[in-house]
Short mmCIF file of C-alpha atoms in Angstrom, two decimals:
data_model
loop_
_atom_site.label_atom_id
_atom_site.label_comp_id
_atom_site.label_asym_id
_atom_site.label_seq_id
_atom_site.Cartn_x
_atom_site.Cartn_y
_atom_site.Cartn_z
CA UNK V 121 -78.96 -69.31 32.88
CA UNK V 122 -77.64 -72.56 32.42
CA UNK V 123 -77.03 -75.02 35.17
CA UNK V 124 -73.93 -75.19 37.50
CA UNK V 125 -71.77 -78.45 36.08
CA UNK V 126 -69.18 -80.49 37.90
CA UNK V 127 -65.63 -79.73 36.77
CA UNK V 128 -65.25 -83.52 35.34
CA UNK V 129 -68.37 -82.92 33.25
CA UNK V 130 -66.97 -79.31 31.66
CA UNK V 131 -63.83 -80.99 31.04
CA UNK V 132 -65.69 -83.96 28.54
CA UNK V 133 -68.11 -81.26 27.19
CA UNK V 134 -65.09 -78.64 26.31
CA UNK V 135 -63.30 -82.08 25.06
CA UNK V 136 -65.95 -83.30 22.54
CA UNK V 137 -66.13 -79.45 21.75
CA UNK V 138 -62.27 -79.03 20.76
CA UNK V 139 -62.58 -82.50 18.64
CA UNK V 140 -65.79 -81.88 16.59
CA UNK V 141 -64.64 -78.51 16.09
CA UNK V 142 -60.80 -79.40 15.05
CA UNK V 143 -62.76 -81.87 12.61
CA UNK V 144 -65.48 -79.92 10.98
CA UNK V 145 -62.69 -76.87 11.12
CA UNK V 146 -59.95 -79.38 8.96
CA UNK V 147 -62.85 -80.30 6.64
CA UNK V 148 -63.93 -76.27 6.17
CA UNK V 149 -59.85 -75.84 5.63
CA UNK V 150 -59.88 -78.99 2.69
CA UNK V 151 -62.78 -77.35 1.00
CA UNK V 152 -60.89 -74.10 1.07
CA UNK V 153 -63.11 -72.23 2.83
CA UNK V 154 -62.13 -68.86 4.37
CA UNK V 155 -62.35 -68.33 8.30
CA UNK V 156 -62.38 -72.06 8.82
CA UNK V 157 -61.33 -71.93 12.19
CA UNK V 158 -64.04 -69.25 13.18
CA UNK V 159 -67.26 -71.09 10.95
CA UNK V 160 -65.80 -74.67 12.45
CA UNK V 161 -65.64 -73.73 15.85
CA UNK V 162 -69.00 -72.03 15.89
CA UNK V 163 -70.94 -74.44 14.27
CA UNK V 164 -69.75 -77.02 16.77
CA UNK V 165 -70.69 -74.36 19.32
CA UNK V 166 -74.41 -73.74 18.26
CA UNK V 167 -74.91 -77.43 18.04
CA UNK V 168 -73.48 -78.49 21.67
CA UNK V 169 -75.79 -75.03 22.91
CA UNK V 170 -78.53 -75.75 21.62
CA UNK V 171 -78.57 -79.54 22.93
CA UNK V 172 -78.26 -78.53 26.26
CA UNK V 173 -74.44 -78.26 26.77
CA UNK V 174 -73.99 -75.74 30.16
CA UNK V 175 -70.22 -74.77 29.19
CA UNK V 176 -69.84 -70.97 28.09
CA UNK V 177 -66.94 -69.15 27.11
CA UNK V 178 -65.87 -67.27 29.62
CA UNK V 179 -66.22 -63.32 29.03
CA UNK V 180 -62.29 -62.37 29.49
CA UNK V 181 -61.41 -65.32 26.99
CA UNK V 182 -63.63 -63.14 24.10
CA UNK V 183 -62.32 -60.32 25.32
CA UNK V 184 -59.04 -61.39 24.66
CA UNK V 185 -59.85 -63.22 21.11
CA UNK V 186 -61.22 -59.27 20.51
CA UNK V 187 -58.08 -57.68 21.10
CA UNK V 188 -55.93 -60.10 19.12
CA UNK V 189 -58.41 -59.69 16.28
CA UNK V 190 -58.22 -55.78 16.71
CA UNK V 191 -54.44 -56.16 16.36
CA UNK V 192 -55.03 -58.04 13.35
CA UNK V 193 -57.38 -55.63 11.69
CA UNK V 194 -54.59 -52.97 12.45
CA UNK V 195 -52.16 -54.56 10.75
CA UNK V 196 -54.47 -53.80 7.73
CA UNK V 197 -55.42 -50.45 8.62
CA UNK V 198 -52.70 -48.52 7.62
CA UNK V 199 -52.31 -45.75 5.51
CA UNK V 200 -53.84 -47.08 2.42
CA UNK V 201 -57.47 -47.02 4.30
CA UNK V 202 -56.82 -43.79 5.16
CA UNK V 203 -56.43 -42.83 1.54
CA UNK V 204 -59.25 -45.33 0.66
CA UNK V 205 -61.90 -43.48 2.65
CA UNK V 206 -60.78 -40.35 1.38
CA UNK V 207 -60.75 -41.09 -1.79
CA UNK V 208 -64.34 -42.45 -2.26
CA UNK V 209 -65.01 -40.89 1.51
CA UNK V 210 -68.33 -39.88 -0.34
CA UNK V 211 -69.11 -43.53 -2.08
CA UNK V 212 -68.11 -45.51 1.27
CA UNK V 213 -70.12 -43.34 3.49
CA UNK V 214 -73.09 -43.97 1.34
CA UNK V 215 -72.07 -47.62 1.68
CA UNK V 216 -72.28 -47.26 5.17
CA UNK V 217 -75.37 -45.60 5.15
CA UNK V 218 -77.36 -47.75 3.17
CA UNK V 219 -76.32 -50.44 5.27
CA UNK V 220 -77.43 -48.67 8.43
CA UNK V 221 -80.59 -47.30 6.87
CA UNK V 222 -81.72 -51.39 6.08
CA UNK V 223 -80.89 -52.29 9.40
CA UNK V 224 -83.34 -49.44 11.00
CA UNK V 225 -86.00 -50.39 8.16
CA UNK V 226 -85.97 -54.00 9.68
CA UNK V 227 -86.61 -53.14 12.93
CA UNK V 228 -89.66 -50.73 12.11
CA UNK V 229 -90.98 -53.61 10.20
CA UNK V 230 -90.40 -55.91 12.72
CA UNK V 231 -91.84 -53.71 15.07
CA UNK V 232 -94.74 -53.34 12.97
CA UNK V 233 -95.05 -56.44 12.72
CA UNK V 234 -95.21 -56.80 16.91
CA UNK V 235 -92.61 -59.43 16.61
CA UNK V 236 -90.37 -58.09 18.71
CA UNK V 237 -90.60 -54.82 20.92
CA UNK V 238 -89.15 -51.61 19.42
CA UNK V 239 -86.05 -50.63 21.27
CA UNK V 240 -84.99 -54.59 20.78
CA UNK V 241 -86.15 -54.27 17.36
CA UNK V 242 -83.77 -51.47 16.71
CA UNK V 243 -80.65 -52.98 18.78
CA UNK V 244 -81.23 -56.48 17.26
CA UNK V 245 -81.00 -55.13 13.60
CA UNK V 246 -77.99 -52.69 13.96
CA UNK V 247 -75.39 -53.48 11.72
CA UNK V 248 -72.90 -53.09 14.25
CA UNK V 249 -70.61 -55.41 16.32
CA UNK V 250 -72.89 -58.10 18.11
CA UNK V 251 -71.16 -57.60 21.68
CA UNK V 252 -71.39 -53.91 21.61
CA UNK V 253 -74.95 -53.69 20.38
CA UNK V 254 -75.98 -56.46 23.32
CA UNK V 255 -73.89 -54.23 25.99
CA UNK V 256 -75.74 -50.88 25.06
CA UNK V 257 -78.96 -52.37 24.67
CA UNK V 258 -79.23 -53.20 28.11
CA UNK V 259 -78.17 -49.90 29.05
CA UNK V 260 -81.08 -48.30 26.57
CA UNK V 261 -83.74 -50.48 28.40
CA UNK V 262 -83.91 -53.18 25.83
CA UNK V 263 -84.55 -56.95 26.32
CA UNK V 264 -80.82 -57.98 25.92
CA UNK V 265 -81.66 -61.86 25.70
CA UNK V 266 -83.40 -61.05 22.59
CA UNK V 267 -80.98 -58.52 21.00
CA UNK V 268 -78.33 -61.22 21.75
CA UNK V 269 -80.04 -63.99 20.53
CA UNK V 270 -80.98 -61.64 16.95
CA UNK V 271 -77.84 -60.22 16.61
CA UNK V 272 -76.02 -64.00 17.06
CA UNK V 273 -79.11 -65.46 14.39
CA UNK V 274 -77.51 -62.52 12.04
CA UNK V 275 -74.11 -63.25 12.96
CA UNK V 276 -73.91 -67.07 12.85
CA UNK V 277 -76.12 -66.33 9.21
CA UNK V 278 -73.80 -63.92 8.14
CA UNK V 279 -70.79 -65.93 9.07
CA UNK V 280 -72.13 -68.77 6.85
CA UNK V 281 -73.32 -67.00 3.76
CA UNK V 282 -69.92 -64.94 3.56
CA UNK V 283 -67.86 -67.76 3.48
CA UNK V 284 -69.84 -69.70 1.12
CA UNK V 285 -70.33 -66.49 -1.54
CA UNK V 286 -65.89 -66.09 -0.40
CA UNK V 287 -65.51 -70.06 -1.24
CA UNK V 288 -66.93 -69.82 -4.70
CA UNK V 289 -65.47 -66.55 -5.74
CA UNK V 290 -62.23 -66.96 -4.66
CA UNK V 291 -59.24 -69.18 -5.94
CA UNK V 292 -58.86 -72.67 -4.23
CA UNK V 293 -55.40 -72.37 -4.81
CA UNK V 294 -55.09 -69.48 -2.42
CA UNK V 295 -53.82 -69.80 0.92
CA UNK V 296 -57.23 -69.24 3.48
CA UNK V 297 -55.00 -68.13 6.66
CA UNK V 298 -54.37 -64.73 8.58
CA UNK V 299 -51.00 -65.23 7.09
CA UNK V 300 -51.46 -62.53 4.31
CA UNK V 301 -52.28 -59.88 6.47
CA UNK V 302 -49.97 -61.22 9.66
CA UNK V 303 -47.38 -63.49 9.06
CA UNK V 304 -45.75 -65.56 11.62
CA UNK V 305 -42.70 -63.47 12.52
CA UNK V 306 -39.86 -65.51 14.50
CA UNK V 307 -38.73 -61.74 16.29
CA UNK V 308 -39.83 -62.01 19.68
CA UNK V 309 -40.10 -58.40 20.19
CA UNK V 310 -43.15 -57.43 17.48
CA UNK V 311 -45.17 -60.24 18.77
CA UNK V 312 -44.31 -59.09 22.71
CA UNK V 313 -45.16 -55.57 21.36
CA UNK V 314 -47.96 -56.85 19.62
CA UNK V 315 -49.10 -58.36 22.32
CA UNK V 316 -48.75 -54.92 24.60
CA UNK V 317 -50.64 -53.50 22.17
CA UNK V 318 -53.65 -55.82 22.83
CA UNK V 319 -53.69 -55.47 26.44
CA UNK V 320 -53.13 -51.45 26.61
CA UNK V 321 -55.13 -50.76 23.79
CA UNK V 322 -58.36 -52.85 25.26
CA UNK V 323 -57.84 -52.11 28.99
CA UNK V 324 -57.98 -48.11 28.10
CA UNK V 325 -61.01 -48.71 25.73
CA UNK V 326 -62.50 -50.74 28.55
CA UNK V 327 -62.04 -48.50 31.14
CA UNK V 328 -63.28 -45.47 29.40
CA UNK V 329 -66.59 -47.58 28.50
CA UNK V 330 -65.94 -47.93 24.64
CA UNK V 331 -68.49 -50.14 23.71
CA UNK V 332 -66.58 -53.10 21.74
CA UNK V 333 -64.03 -51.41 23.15
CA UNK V 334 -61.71 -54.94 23.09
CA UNK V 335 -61.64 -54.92 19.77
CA UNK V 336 -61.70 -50.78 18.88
CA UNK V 337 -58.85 -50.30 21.60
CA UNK V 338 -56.10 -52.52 19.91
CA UNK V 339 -57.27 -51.61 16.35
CA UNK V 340 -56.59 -48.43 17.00
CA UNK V 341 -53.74 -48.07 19.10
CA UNK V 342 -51.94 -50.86 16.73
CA UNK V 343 -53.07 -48.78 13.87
CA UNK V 344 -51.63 -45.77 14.93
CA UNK V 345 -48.15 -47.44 16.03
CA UNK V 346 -47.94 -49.44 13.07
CA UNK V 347 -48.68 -46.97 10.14
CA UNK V 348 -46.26 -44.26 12.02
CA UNK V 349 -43.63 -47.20 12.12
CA UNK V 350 -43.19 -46.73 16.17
CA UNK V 351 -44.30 -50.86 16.94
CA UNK V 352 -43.89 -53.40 14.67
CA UNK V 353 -46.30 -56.04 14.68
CA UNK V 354 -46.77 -59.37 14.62
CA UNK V 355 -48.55 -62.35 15.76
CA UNK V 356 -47.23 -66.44 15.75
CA UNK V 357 -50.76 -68.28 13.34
CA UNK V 358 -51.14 -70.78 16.31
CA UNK V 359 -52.66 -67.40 18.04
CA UNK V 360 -54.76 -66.37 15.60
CA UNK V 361 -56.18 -69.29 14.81
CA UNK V 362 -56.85 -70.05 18.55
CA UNK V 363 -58.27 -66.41 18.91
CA UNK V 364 -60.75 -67.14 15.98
CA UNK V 365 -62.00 -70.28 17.41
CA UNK V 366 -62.41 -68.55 20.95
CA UNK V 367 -65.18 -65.92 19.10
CA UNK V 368 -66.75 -68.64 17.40
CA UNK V 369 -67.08 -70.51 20.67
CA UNK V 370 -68.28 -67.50 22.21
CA UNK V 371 -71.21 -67.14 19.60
CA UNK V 372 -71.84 -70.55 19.11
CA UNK V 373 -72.27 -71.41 22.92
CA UNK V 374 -74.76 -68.83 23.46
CA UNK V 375 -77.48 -70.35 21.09
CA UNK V 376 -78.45 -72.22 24.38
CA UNK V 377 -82.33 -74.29 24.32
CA UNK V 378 -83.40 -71.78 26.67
CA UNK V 379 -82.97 -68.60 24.84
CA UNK V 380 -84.40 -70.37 21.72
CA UNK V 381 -87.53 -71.85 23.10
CA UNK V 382 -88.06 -68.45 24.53
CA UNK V 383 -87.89 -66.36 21.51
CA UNK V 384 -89.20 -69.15 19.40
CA UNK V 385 -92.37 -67.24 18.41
CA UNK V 386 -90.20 -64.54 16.78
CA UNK V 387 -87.63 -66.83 15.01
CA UNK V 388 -89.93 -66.81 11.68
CA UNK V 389 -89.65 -62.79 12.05
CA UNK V 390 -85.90 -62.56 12.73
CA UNK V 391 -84.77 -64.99 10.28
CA UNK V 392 -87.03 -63.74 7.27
CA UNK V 393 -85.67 -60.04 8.63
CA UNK V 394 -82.40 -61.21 8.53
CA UNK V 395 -82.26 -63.05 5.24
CA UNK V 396 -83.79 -60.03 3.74
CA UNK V 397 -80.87 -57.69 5.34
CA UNK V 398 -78.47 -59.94 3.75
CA UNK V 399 -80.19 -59.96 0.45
CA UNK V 400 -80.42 -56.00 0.44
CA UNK V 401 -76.82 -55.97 1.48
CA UNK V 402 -75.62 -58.12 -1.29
CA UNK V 403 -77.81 -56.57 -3.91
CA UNK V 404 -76.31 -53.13 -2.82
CA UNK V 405 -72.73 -54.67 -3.51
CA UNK V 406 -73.27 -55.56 -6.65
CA UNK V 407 -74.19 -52.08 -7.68
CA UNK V 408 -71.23 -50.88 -6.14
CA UNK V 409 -69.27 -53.03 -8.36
CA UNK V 410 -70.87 -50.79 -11.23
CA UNK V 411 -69.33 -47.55 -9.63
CA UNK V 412 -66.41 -48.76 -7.89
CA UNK V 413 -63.05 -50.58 -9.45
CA UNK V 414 -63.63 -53.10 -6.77
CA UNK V 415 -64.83 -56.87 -7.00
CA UNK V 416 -68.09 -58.22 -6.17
CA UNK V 417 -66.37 -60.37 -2.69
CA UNK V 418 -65.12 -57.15 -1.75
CA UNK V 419 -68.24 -55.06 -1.65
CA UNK V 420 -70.25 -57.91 -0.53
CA UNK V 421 -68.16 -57.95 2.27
CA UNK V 422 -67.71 -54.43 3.21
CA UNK V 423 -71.54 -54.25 3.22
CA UNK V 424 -72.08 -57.23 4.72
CA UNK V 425 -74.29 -56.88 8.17
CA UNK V 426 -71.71 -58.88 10.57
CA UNK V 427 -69.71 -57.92 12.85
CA UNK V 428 -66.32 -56.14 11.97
CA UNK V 429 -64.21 -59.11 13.68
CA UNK V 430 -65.77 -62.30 11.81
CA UNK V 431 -65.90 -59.94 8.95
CA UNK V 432 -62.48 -59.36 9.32
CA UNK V 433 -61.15 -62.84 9.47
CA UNK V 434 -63.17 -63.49 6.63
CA UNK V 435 -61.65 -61.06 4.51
CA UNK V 436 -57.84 -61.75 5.22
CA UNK V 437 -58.17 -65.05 4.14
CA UNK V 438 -59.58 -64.14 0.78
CA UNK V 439 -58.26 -62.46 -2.23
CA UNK V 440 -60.07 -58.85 -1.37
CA UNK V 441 -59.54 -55.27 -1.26
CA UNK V 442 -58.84 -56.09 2.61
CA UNK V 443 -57.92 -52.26 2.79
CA UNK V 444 -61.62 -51.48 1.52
CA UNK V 445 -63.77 -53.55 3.52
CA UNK V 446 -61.71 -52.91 6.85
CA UNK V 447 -62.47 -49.11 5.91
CA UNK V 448 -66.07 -49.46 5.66
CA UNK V 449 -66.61 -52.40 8.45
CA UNK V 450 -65.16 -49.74 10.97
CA UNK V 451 -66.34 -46.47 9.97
CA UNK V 452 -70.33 -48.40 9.83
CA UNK V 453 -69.42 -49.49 13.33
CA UNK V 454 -68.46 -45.74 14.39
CA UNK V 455 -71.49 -44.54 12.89
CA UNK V 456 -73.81 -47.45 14.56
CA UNK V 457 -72.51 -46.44 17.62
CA UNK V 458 -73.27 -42.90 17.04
CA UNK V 459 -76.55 -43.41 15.91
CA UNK V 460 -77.95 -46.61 17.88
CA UNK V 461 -79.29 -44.55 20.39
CA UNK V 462 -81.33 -42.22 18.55
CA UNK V 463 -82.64 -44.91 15.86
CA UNK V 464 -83.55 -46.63 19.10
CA UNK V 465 -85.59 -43.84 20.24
CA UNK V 466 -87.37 -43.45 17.35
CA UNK V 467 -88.47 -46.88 16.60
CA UNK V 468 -89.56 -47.12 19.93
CA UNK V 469 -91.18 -44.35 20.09
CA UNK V 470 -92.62 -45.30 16.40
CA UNK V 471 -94.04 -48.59 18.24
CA UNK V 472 -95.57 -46.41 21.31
CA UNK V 473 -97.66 -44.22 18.28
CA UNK V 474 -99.35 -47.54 16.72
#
């Protein structure tokens, strides 16, 4: 836990924070890379964590970056995803599978391997959202310092590599903001409505113990009220963008010297693990591309191993089949979910046999 600070001393800290990440966040934004203002603000993050800094983002703050980016997301997911997973329900759900099925073969092997124990094994390589994997871990009797600090390894990797493979496939001439997907609408009533949307949609998820449910709640209340045409929605860029650099914050700040001197003996282990998930990931992409009409960016970002909210910001602000990867981000989540427990069962008990 890190130690108590004075108030004058978490004012400086979040001040140098907000300028080195408003810097290396205008530089991303110049070099045209997507999600600037999620990869700038995190990579500030991880470097004021690791040396030492004791500020955290406080829990309700991601909670409400969640919902805004759930609101976004359901702007997206409107009929057209519907159609998408029915179409090629068979193709995505494969997609999804795959994905899951790598996930559970790196936690065997790092179990195996006795590099990390098997329950945290299997939480810290589920494909799913980072926040909801860490909150059901705990619940499952898993180590959730280490499935935290795996899942953020994958997320902060992820994160990086997606944006890079987005900045050199897609045109530097195209704008790299939410905009496409939710444009700054001057009608005060969609963004109040919006807004409504993100606090009734996350406090019901919440209170009926959704895990992720910040994000899931909005995404699918909005989705429902948008696609029907009962809410339009809309949210000013300013809030986006400060919603984006709240969950890189949130990641960033919890790569803390603690957590990383204690799980430095499996770093080797997690980051070979994870490199390897994103290699199988991309690989698998690229034969979609051979049995899909979709791009490369697109599949390698629908099977990317992130979680659905970076992913997301990533893929608005690139020239993808948004509708696509949205469809297979959240129905991979849905199925983590579903199966986390019982993939966590197994590999632990798999670890318990050897």
């Amino acid at each position: 836990m890190p130690q108590a600070t004075s108030p004058l001393t978490a004012v400086s800290l979040w001040a140098g924070l907000l300028v080195v990440s408003g810097t290396l966040a205008y530089g991303l934004t110049l070099a045209h890379f997507p999600a600037a203002l999620l990869l700038g603000p995190m990579l500030a993050a991880i470097a004021f964590g690791v040396s030492g800094a004791s500020i955290r983002m406080p829990k309700p703050g991601f909670l409400t970056a969640q919902a805004l980016v759930g609101c976004l997301v359901a702007k997206s997911v409107t009929a057209d995803i519907v159609g998408t997973i029915l179409g090629d329900g068979v193709l995505i759900l494969a997609v999804v599978l795959v994905t899951v099925v790598a996930g559970a073969i790196v936690g065997v092997v790092l179990t195996r391997l006795k590099v990390l124990p098997g329950a945290t094994a299997a939480w810290g390589s589920s494909p799913g959202g980072a926040a909801a994997m860490v909150a059901m871990s705990e619940d499952y009797g898993s180590d959730p310092r280490l499935v935290a600090f795996m899942q953020y390894v994958r997320v902060a990797l992820v994160v990086v590599s997606a944006s890079v493979v987005a900045r050199l496939l897609t045109d530097v001439a195209a704008p790299g903001g939410a905009g496409d997907v939710m444009p700054e609408d001057p009608r005060l009533l969609a963004v109040l409505a919006t807004l409504a949307v993100a606090a009734t949609g996350a406090g019901l998820a919440l209170a009926l113990g959704l895990p992720g449910g910040a994000l899931i709640g909005p995404m699918i209340l909005g989705a429902v009220l948008h696609a029907t045409g009962v809410a339009s929605m809309s949210l000013p860029a300013t809030l986006l963008d400060a919603a984006y650099a709240t969950i890189g914050w949130y990641v960033g700040l919890r790569f803390t010297r603690e957590t990383v001197r204690e799980s430095l003996s499996a770093l080797p282990g997690i980051l070979v693990a994870t490199t390897g998930l994103i290699l199988l990931c991309g690989g698998w992409a690229y034969g979609i591309t051979f049995l899909l009409p979709i791009d490369f960016l697109t599949a390698y970002l629908a099977t990317s191993p992130g979680g659905l909210d970076s992913v997301a910001i990533i893929a608005v602000g690139s020239k993808v089949d948004v509708s696509f990867v949205l469809a297979v981000q959240t129905l991979r989540l849905f199925v983590v979910l579903i199966t986390g427990p019982i993939l966590a069962r197994w590999i632990g008990g798999n670890a318990e046999e050897t």
